[in-house]
Amino acid sequence: GAAVVACTLFAGSVAAKDVTVAIQVSTQGLDLNQPADARELYRRLQKAANTVCSDGSRVGLRAVPDFAGCYKKALGDAVRSANRPQLTMVYLRSHTLQDAETHGIDVPVMIAAK
């Protein structure tokens, strides 16, 4: 079965109300036990995080003031939500163990020991 991972954030205000923007990222066709497929999912999550933290090409929706912080949170939260060791390994190639801890990402013991 295919799982869905979501990139979600609370974006700035539109008409004085907070708006939640979520994008579902499908894992259909991917075997997340395979490094190449985990890298593909990570690429998809990066694209989704970029979209949810920008105006998302939606009328009336503005980009959040802190794009970098929003992007890191959306990506980290999506990796945590997926909870897949291969995906976590891809994430840790460009992020620290501290970053993973900040987002509640479960780091496999063998990786954490390095």
mmCIF file of N, CA and C in Angstrom:
data_model
loop_
_atom_site.group_PDB
_atom_site.id
_atom_site.type_symbol
_atom_site.label_atom_id
_atom_site.label_comp_id
_atom_site.label_asym_id
_atom_site.label_seq_id
_atom_site.Cartn_x
_atom_site.Cartn_y
_atom_site.Cartn_z
ATOM 1 N N GLY A 1 0.813 -1.181 0.000
ATOM 2 C CA GLY A 1 0.000 0.000 0.000
ATOM 3 C C GLY A 1 0.858 1.247 0.000
ATOM 4 N N ALA A 2 0.314 2.291 -0.477
ATOM 5 C CA ALA A 2 1.035 3.563 -0.530
ATOM 6 C C ALA A 2 0.722 4.381 0.704
ATOM 7 N N ALA A 3 1.727 4.996 1.226
ATOM 8 C CA ALA A 3 1.547 5.898 2.353
ATOM 9 C C ALA A 3 1.591 7.322 1.830
ATOM 10 N N VAL A 4 1.119 8.231 2.642
ATOM 11 C CA VAL A 4 1.173 9.635 2.277
ATOM 12 C C VAL A 4 1.847 10.380 3.407
ATOM 13 N N VAL A 5 2.786 11.207 3.067
ATOM 14 C CA VAL A 5 3.474 12.051 4.029
ATOM 15 C C VAL A 5 3.051 13.471 3.724
ATOM 16 N N ALA A 6 2.777 14.242 4.747
ATOM 17 C CA ALA A 6 2.317 15.608 4.515
ATOM 18 C C ALA A 6 3.327 16.625 5.010
ATOM 19 N N CYS A 7 3.515 17.663 4.231
ATOM 20 C CA CYS A 7 4.265 18.839 4.656
ATOM 21 C C CYS A 7 3.213 19.849 5.075
ATOM 22 N N THR A 8 3.242 20.259 6.316
ATOM 23 C CA THR A 8 2.226 21.164 6.830
ATOM 24 C C THR A 8 2.875 22.292 7.602
ATOM 25 N N LEU A 9 2.273 23.450 7.558
ATOM 26 C CA LEU A 9 2.720 24.560 8.383
ATOM 27 C C LEU A 9 1.575 25.507 8.604
ATOM 28 N N PHE A 10 1.730 26.353 9.587
ATOM 29 C CA PHE A 10 0.773 27.434 9.795
ATOM 30 C C PHE A 10 1.371 28.641 9.118
ATOM 31 N N ALA A 11 0.719 29.095 8.070
ATOM 32 C CA ALA A 11 1.220 30.225 7.288
ATOM 33 C C ALA A 11 0.676 31.520 7.866
ATOM 34 N N GLY A 12 1.221 32.633 7.388
ATOM 35 C CA GLY A 12 0.840 33.958 7.856
ATOM 36 C C GLY A 12 -0.652 34.195 7.823
ATOM 37 N N SER A 13 -1.050 35.410 7.965
ATOM 38 C CA SER A 13 -2.482 35.656 8.018
ATOM 39 C C SER A 13 -3.043 36.077 6.678
ATOM 40 N N VAL A 14 -4.212 35.597 6.414
ATOM 41 C CA VAL A 14 -4.979 35.982 5.249
ATOM 42 C C VAL A 14 -6.310 36.460 5.813
ATOM 43 N N ALA A 15 -6.638 37.687 5.552
ATOM 44 C CA ALA A 15 -7.856 38.287 6.100
ATOM 45 C C ALA A 15 -7.888 38.120 7.618
ATOM 46 N N ALA A 16 -6.734 38.335 8.269
ATOM 47 C CA ALA A 16 -6.589 38.307 9.720
ATOM 48 C C ALA A 16 -6.845 36.939 10.340
ATOM 49 N N LYS A 17 -6.751 35.884 9.573
ATOM 50 C CA LYS A 17 -6.930 34.532 10.106
ATOM 51 C C LYS A 17 -5.709 33.697 9.745
ATOM 52 N N ASP A 18 -5.317 32.798 10.670
ATOM 53 C CA ASP A 18 -4.233 31.880 10.354
ATOM 54 C C ASP A 18 -4.739 30.826 9.381
ATOM 55 N N VAL A 19 -3.855 30.405 8.521
ATOM 56 C CA VAL A 19 -4.205 29.440 7.491
ATOM 57 C C VAL A 19 -3.245 28.269 7.595
ATOM 58 N N THR A 20 -3.760 27.074 7.518
ATOM 59 C CA THR A 20 -2.931 25.881 7.479
ATOM 60 C C THR A 20 -2.803 25.452 6.029
ATOM 61 N N VAL A 21 -1.569 25.265 5.603
ATOM 62 C CA VAL A 21 -1.312 24.799 4.244
ATOM 63 C C VAL A 21 -0.691 23.417 4.358
ATOM 64 N N ALA A 22 -1.268 22.448 3.684
ATOM 65 C CA ALA A 22 -0.745 21.083 3.719
ATOM 66 C C ALA A 22 -0.693 20.534 2.307
ATOM 67 N N ILE A 23 0.363 19.823 2.028
ATOM 68 C CA ILE A 23 0.496 19.146 0.740
ATOM 69 C C ILE A 23 0.756 17.677 1.029
ATOM 70 N N GLN A 24 -0.029 16.817 0.439
ATOM 71 C CA GLN A 24 0.191 15.395 0.602
ATOM 72 C C GLN A 24 1.210 14.937 -0.436
ATOM 73 N N VAL A 25 2.189 14.181 0.026
ATOM 74 C CA VAL A 25 3.246 13.674 -0.844
ATOM 75 C C VAL A 25 3.123 12.154 -0.860
ATOM 76 N N SER A 26 2.822 11.615 -1.990
ATOM 77 C CA SER A 26 2.589 10.183 -2.120
ATOM 78 C C SER A 26 3.900 9.405 -2.168
ATOM 79 N N THR A 27 3.864 8.230 -1.558
ATOM 80 C CA THR A 27 5.002 7.315 -1.644
ATOM 81 C C THR A 27 4.690 6.152 -2.591
ATOM 82 N N GLN A 28 3.579 6.257 -3.292
ATOM 83 C CA GLN A 28 3.184 5.191 -4.208
ATOM 84 C C GLN A 28 4.298 4.936 -5.221
ATOM 85 N N GLY A 29 4.600 3.676 -5.409
ATOM 86 C CA GLY A 29 5.635 3.290 -6.363
ATOM 87 C C GLY A 29 7.042 3.330 -5.793
ATOM 88 N N LEU A 30 7.169 3.728 -4.526
ATOM 89 C CA LEU A 30 8.494 3.793 -3.903
ATOM 90 C C LEU A 30 8.645 2.706 -2.856
ATOM 91 N N ASP A 31 9.801 2.085 -2.813
ATOM 92 C CA ASP A 31 10.140 1.141 -1.747
ATOM 93 C C ASP A 31 11.090 1.890 -0.820
ATOM 94 N N LEU A 32 10.568 2.367 0.299
ATOM 95 C CA LEU A 32 11.357 3.232 1.177
ATOM 96 C C LEU A 32 12.439 2.493 1.945
ATOM 97 N N ASN A 33 12.590 1.196 1.695
ATOM 98 C CA ASN A 33 13.731 0.456 2.227
ATOM 99 C C ASN A 33 14.933 0.568 1.294
ATOM 100 N N GLN A 34 14.697 1.117 0.101
ATOM 101 C CA GLN A 34 15.754 1.282 -0.897
ATOM 102 C C GLN A 34 16.276 2.719 -0.851
ATOM 103 N N PRO A 35 17.595 2.903 -0.746
ATOM 104 C CA PRO A 35 18.165 4.249 -0.653
ATOM 105 C C PRO A 35 17.734 5.182 -1.792
ATOM 106 N N ALA A 36 17.700 4.691 -3.018
ATOM 107 C CA ALA A 36 17.330 5.553 -4.150
ATOM 108 C C ALA A 36 15.887 6.039 -4.020
ATOM 109 N N ASP A 37 14.992 5.176 -3.564
ATOM 110 C CA ASP A 37 13.595 5.575 -3.401
ATOM 111 C C ASP A 37 13.428 6.529 -2.222
ATOM 112 N N ALA A 38 14.201 6.337 -1.170
ATOM 113 C CA ALA A 38 14.172 7.267 -0.034
ATOM 114 C C ALA A 38 14.665 8.640 -0.483
ATOM 115 N N ARG A 39 15.683 8.681 -1.331
ATOM 116 C CA ARG A 39 16.169 9.963 -1.865
ATOM 117 C C ARG A 39 15.098 10.634 -2.721
ATOM 118 N N GLU A 40 14.360 9.844 -3.492
ATOM 119 C CA GLU A 40 13.285 10.397 -4.317
ATOM 120 C C GLU A 40 12.189 10.983 -3.434
ATOM 121 N N LEU A 41 11.809 10.281 -2.376
ATOM 122 C CA LEU A 41 10.791 10.817 -1.471
ATOM 123 C C LEU A 41 11.297 12.101 -0.826
ATOM 124 N N TYR A 42 12.558 12.123 -0.425
ATOM 125 C CA TYR A 42 13.127 13.328 0.185
ATOM 126 C C TYR A 42 13.071 14.498 -0.794
ATOM 127 N N ARG A 43 13.358 14.248 -2.055
ATOM 128 C CA ARG A 43 13.265 15.294 -3.082
ATOM 129 C C ARG A 43 11.834 15.811 -3.177
ATOM 130 N N ARG A 44 10.870 14.910 -3.158
ATOM 131 C CA ARG A 44 9.466 15.315 -3.207
ATOM 132 C C ARG A 44 9.080 16.140 -1.977
ATOM 133 N N LEU A 45 9.587 15.734 -0.813
ATOM 134 C CA LEU A 45 9.294 16.476 0.416
ATOM 135 C C LEU A 45 9.916 17.866 0.385
ATOM 136 N N GLN A 46 11.125 17.973 -0.169
ATOM 137 C CA GLN A 46 11.758 19.285 -0.302
ATOM 138 C C GLN A 46 10.903 20.201 -1.185
ATOM 139 N N LYS A 47 10.420 19.661 -2.280
ATOM 140 C CA LYS A 47 9.589 20.445 -3.195
ATOM 141 C C LYS A 47 8.301 20.884 -2.495
ATOM 142 N N ALA A 48 7.683 19.974 -1.744
ATOM 143 C CA ALA A 48 6.452 20.303 -1.029
ATOM 144 C C ALA A 48 6.714 21.353 0.048
ATOM 145 N N ALA A 49 7.824 21.221 0.784
ATOM 146 C CA ALA A 49 8.161 22.205 1.816
ATOM 147 C C ALA A 49 8.380 23.574 1.188
ATOM 148 N N ASN A 50 9.025 23.605 0.048
ATOM 149 C CA ASN A 50 9.231 24.862 -0.667
ATOM 150 C C ASN A 50 7.894 25.499 -1.040
ATOM 151 N N THR A 51 6.973 24.684 -1.496
ATOM 152 C CA THR A 51 5.664 25.188 -1.909
ATOM 153 C C THR A 51 4.859 25.697 -0.721
ATOM 154 N N VAL A 52 4.810 24.926 0.380
ATOM 155 C CA VAL A 52 3.981 25.358 1.507
ATOM 156 C C VAL A 52 4.551 26.595 2.206
ATOM 157 N N CYS A 53 5.834 26.837 2.061
ATOM 158 C CA CYS A 53 6.447 27.998 2.721
ATOM 159 C C CYS A 53 6.472 29.236 1.826
ATOM 160 N N SER A 54 6.111 29.063 0.588
ATOM 161 C CA SER A 54 6.010 30.209 -0.317
ATOM 162 C C SER A 54 4.528 30.544 -0.454
ATOM 163 N N ASP A 55 4.193 31.330 -1.425
ATOM 164 C CA ASP A 55 2.779 31.644 -1.622
ATOM 165 C C ASP A 55 2.038 30.486 -2.270
ATOM 166 N N GLY A 56 2.775 29.446 -2.637
ATOM 167 C CA GLY A 56 2.162 28.249 -3.201
ATOM 168 C C GLY A 56 1.390 28.495 -4.485
ATOM 169 N N SER A 57 1.677 29.617 -5.143
ATOM 170 C CA SER A 57 0.971 29.994 -6.370
ATOM 171 C C SER A 57 -0.541 30.019 -6.167
ATOM 172 N N ARG A 58 -0.949 30.389 -4.936
ATOM 173 C CA ARG A 58 -2.375 30.484 -4.635
ATOM 174 C C ARG A 58 -2.761 31.945 -4.470
ATOM 175 N N VAL A 59 -3.876 32.308 -5.020
ATOM 176 C CA VAL A 59 -4.362 33.680 -4.933
ATOM 177 C C VAL A 59 -4.654 34.019 -3.475
ATOM 178 N N GLY A 60 -4.170 35.162 -3.028
ATOM 179 C CA GLY A 60 -4.465 35.643 -1.686
ATOM 180 C C GLY A 60 -3.619 35.040 -0.588
ATOM 181 N N LEU A 61 -2.692 34.179 -0.908
ATOM 182 C CA LEU A 61 -1.841 33.561 0.099
ATOM 183 C C LEU A 61 -0.453 34.141 -0.032
ATOM 184 N N ARG A 62 0.054 34.672 1.063
ATOM 185 C CA ARG A 62 1.388 35.268 1.052
ATOM 186 C C ARG A 62 2.413 34.303 1.626
ATOM 187 N N ALA A 63 3.635 34.463 1.196
ATOM 188 C CA ALA A 63 4.729 33.658 1.751
ATOM 189 C C ALA A 63 4.927 34.036 3.214
ATOM 190 N N VAL A 64 5.376 33.081 4.011
ATOM 191 C CA VAL A 64 5.650 33.354 5.421
ATOM 192 C C VAL A 64 6.868 34.260 5.531
ATOM 193 N N PRO A 65 6.959 35.069 6.586
ATOM 194 C CA PRO A 65 8.084 35.996 6.728
ATOM 195 C C PRO A 65 9.447 35.299 6.869
ATOM 196 N N ASP A 66 9.477 34.129 7.516
ATOM 197 C CA ASP A 66 10.733 33.404 7.740
ATOM 198 C C ASP A 66 10.734 32.138 6.890
ATOM 199 N N PHE A 67 11.047 32.300 5.609
ATOM 200 C CA PHE A 67 11.009 31.150 4.693
ATOM 201 C C PHE A 67 11.935 30.029 5.168
ATOM 202 N N ALA A 68 13.170 30.364 5.551
ATOM 203 C CA ALA A 68 14.139 29.328 5.936
ATOM 204 C C ALA A 68 13.653 28.534 7.148
ATOM 205 N N GLY A 69 13.143 29.220 8.153
ATOM 206 C CA GLY A 69 12.643 28.536 9.339
ATOM 207 C C GLY A 69 11.438 27.668 9.028
ATOM 208 N N CYS A 70 10.547 28.198 8.211
ATOM 209 C CA CYS A 70 9.362 27.456 7.790
ATOM 210 C C CYS A 70 9.760 26.201 7.016
ATOM 211 N N TYR A 71 10.693 26.355 6.084
ATOM 212 C CA TYR A 71 11.141 25.241 5.247
ATOM 213 C C TYR A 71 11.752 24.134 6.106
ATOM 214 N N LYS A 72 12.635 24.527 7.037
ATOM 215 C CA LYS A 72 13.280 23.531 7.913
ATOM 216 C C LYS A 72 12.248 22.794 8.751
ATOM 217 N N LYS A 73 11.263 23.536 9.270
ATOM 218 C CA LYS A 73 10.231 22.915 10.099
ATOM 219 C C LYS A 73 9.357 21.976 9.269
ATOM 220 N N ALA A 74 8.892 22.436 8.114
ATOM 221 C CA ALA A 74 8.028 21.609 7.274
ATOM 222 C C ALA A 74 8.746 20.326 6.849
ATOM 223 N N LEU A 75 10.001 20.450 6.438
ATOM 224 C CA LEU A 75 10.768 19.279 5.999
ATOM 225 C C LEU A 75 11.044 18.338 7.167
ATOM 226 N N GLY A 76 11.505 18.893 8.284
ATOM 227 C CA GLY A 76 11.795 18.068 9.462
ATOM 228 C C GLY A 76 10.555 17.358 9.975
ATOM 229 N N ASP A 77 9.435 18.071 10.029
ATOM 230 C CA ASP A 77 8.195 17.459 10.501
ATOM 231 C C ASP A 77 7.717 16.361 9.562
ATOM 232 N N ALA A 78 7.910 16.541 8.262
ATOM 233 C CA ALA A 78 7.507 15.514 7.293
ATOM 234 C C ALA A 78 8.377 14.268 7.432
ATOM 235 N N VAL A 79 9.676 14.451 7.636
ATOM 236 C CA VAL A 79 10.580 13.303 7.827
ATOM 237 C C VAL A 79 10.190 12.566 9.114
ATOM 238 N N ARG A 80 9.903 13.317 10.178
ATOM 239 C CA ARG A 80 9.473 12.696 11.432
ATOM 240 C C ARG A 80 8.190 11.902 11.220
ATOM 241 N N SER A 81 7.249 12.492 10.511
ATOM 242 C CA SER A 81 5.962 11.856 10.266
ATOM 243 C C SER A 81 6.115 10.550 9.490
ATOM 244 N N ALA A 82 7.011 10.541 8.519
ATOM 245 C CA ALA A 82 7.237 9.330 7.716
ATOM 246 C C ALA A 82 7.854 8.225 8.560
ATOM 247 N N ASN A 83 8.772 8.594 9.453
ATOM 248 C CA ASN A 83 9.417 7.643 10.370
ATOM 249 C C ASN A 83 9.991 6.424 9.648
ATOM 250 N N ARG A 84 10.830 6.694 8.638
ATOM 251 C CA ARG A 84 11.469 5.627 7.868
ATOM 252 C C ARG A 84 12.984 5.782 7.967
ATOM 253 N N PRO A 85 13.698 4.736 8.402
ATOM 254 C CA PRO A 85 15.152 4.837 8.598
ATOM 255 C C PRO A 85 15.933 5.334 7.379
ATOM 256 N N GLN A 86 15.610 4.842 6.187
ATOM 257 C CA GLN A 86 16.348 5.274 4.993
ATOM 258 C C GLN A 86 16.124 6.762 4.723
ATOM 259 N N LEU A 87 14.904 7.228 4.937
ATOM 260 C CA LEU A 87 14.598 8.647 4.745
ATOM 261 C C LEU A 87 15.346 9.493 5.784
ATOM 262 N N THR A 88 15.397 9.010 7.002
ATOM 263 C CA THR A 88 16.149 9.716 8.053
ATOM 264 C C THR A 88 17.616 9.806 7.672
ATOM 265 N N MET A 89 18.173 8.745 7.097
ATOM 266 C CA MET A 89 19.576 8.771 6.687
ATOM 267 C C MET A 89 19.800 9.832 5.602
ATOM 268 N N VAL A 90 18.864 9.960 4.681
ATOM 269 C CA VAL A 90 18.974 10.990 3.639
ATOM 270 C C VAL A 90 18.926 12.374 4.300
ATOM 271 N N TYR A 91 17.999 12.564 5.219
ATOM 272 C CA TYR A 91 17.864 13.839 5.933
ATOM 273 C C TYR A 91 19.169 14.198 6.648
ATOM 274 N N LEU A 92 19.787 13.214 7.287
ATOM 275 C CA LEU A 92 21.004 13.469 8.068
ATOM 276 C C LEU A 92 22.233 13.750 7.203
ATOM 277 N N ARG A 93 22.148 13.557 5.912
ATOM 278 C CA ARG A 93 23.262 13.927 5.028
ATOM 279 C C ARG A 93 23.418 15.437 4.943
ATOM 280 N N SER A 94 22.321 16.169 5.191
ATOM 281 C CA SER A 94 22.394 17.627 5.093
ATOM 282 C C SER A 94 21.927 18.327 6.373
ATOM 283 N N HIS A 95 21.652 17.552 7.415
ATOM 284 C CA HIS A 95 21.219 18.118 8.687
ATOM 285 C C HIS A 95 21.965 17.419 9.823
ATOM 286 N N THR A 96 21.997 18.057 10.964
ATOM 287 C CA THR A 96 22.705 17.509 12.117
ATOM 288 C C THR A 96 21.770 16.643 12.970
ATOM 289 N N LEU A 97 22.375 15.900 13.892
ATOM 290 C CA LEU A 97 21.586 15.143 14.858
ATOM 291 C C LEU A 97 20.748 16.101 15.708
ATOM 292 N N GLN A 98 21.297 17.278 15.979
ATOM 293 C CA GLN A 98 20.559 18.303 16.728
ATOM 294 C C GLN A 98 19.303 18.723 15.960
ATOM 295 N N ASP A 99 19.428 18.900 14.644
ATOM 296 C CA ASP A 99 18.264 19.235 13.814
ATOM 297 C C ASP A 99 17.210 18.141 13.937
ATOM 298 N N ALA A 100 17.656 16.893 13.845
ATOM 299 C CA ALA A 100 16.728 15.763 13.941
ATOM 300 C C ALA A 100 16.032 15.769 15.303
ATOM 301 N N GLU A 101 16.780 16.010 16.345
ATOM 302 C CA GLU A 101 16.206 16.046 17.689
ATOM 303 C C GLU A 101 15.183 17.175 17.816
ATOM 304 N N THR A 102 15.504 18.328 17.257
ATOM 305 C CA THR A 102 14.601 19.480 17.306
ATOM 306 C C THR A 102 13.241 19.148 16.706
ATOM 307 N N HIS A 103 13.229 18.338 15.654
ATOM 308 C CA HIS A 103 11.980 18.005 14.966
ATOM 309 C C HIS A 103 11.391 16.677 15.425
ATOM 310 N N GLY A 104 12.006 16.055 16.427
ATOM 311 C CA GLY A 104 11.472 14.809 16.961
ATOM 312 C C GLY A 104 11.661 13.614 16.061
ATOM 313 N N ILE A 105 12.679 13.685 15.195
ATOM 314 C CA ILE A 105 12.956 12.586 14.265
ATOM 315 C C ILE A 105 13.662 11.464 15.015
ATOM 316 N N ASP A 106 13.142 10.265 14.905
ATOM 317 C CA ASP A 106 13.727 9.104 15.555
ATOM 318 C C ASP A 106 14.942 8.659 14.748
ATOM 319 N N VAL A 107 16.119 8.794 15.337
ATOM 320 C CA VAL A 107 17.367 8.459 14.644
ATOM 321 C C VAL A 107 17.756 7.028 15.026
ATOM 322 N N PRO A 108 17.949 6.168 14.020
ATOM 323 C CA PRO A 108 18.375 4.784 14.313
ATOM 324 C C PRO A 108 19.642 4.782 15.162
ATOM 325 N N VAL A 109 19.733 3.857 16.103
ATOM 326 C CA VAL A 109 20.830 3.778 17.054
ATOM 327 C C VAL A 109 22.185 3.718 16.359
ATOM 328 N N MET A 110 22.296 2.956 15.282
ATOM 329 C CA MET A 110 23.580 2.816 14.595
ATOM 330 C C MET A 110 24.059 4.156 14.052
ATOM 331 N N ILE A 111 23.136 5.000 13.597
ATOM 332 C CA ILE A 111 23.505 6.313 13.064
ATOM 333 C C ILE A 111 23.901 7.241 14.205
ATOM 334 N N ALA A 112 23.130 7.236 15.263
ATOM 335 C CA ALA A 112 23.374 8.132 16.394
ATOM 336 C C ALA A 112 24.724 7.839 17.050
ATOM 337 N N ALA A 113 25.179 6.576 16.995
ATOM 338 C CA ALA A 113 26.441 6.193 17.617
ATOM 339 C C ALA A 113 27.656 6.708 16.860
ATOM 340 N N LYS A 114 27.497 7.091 15.605
ATOM 341 C CA LYS A 114 28.630 7.541 14.780
ATOM 342 C C LYS A 114 29.112 8.897 15.197
#
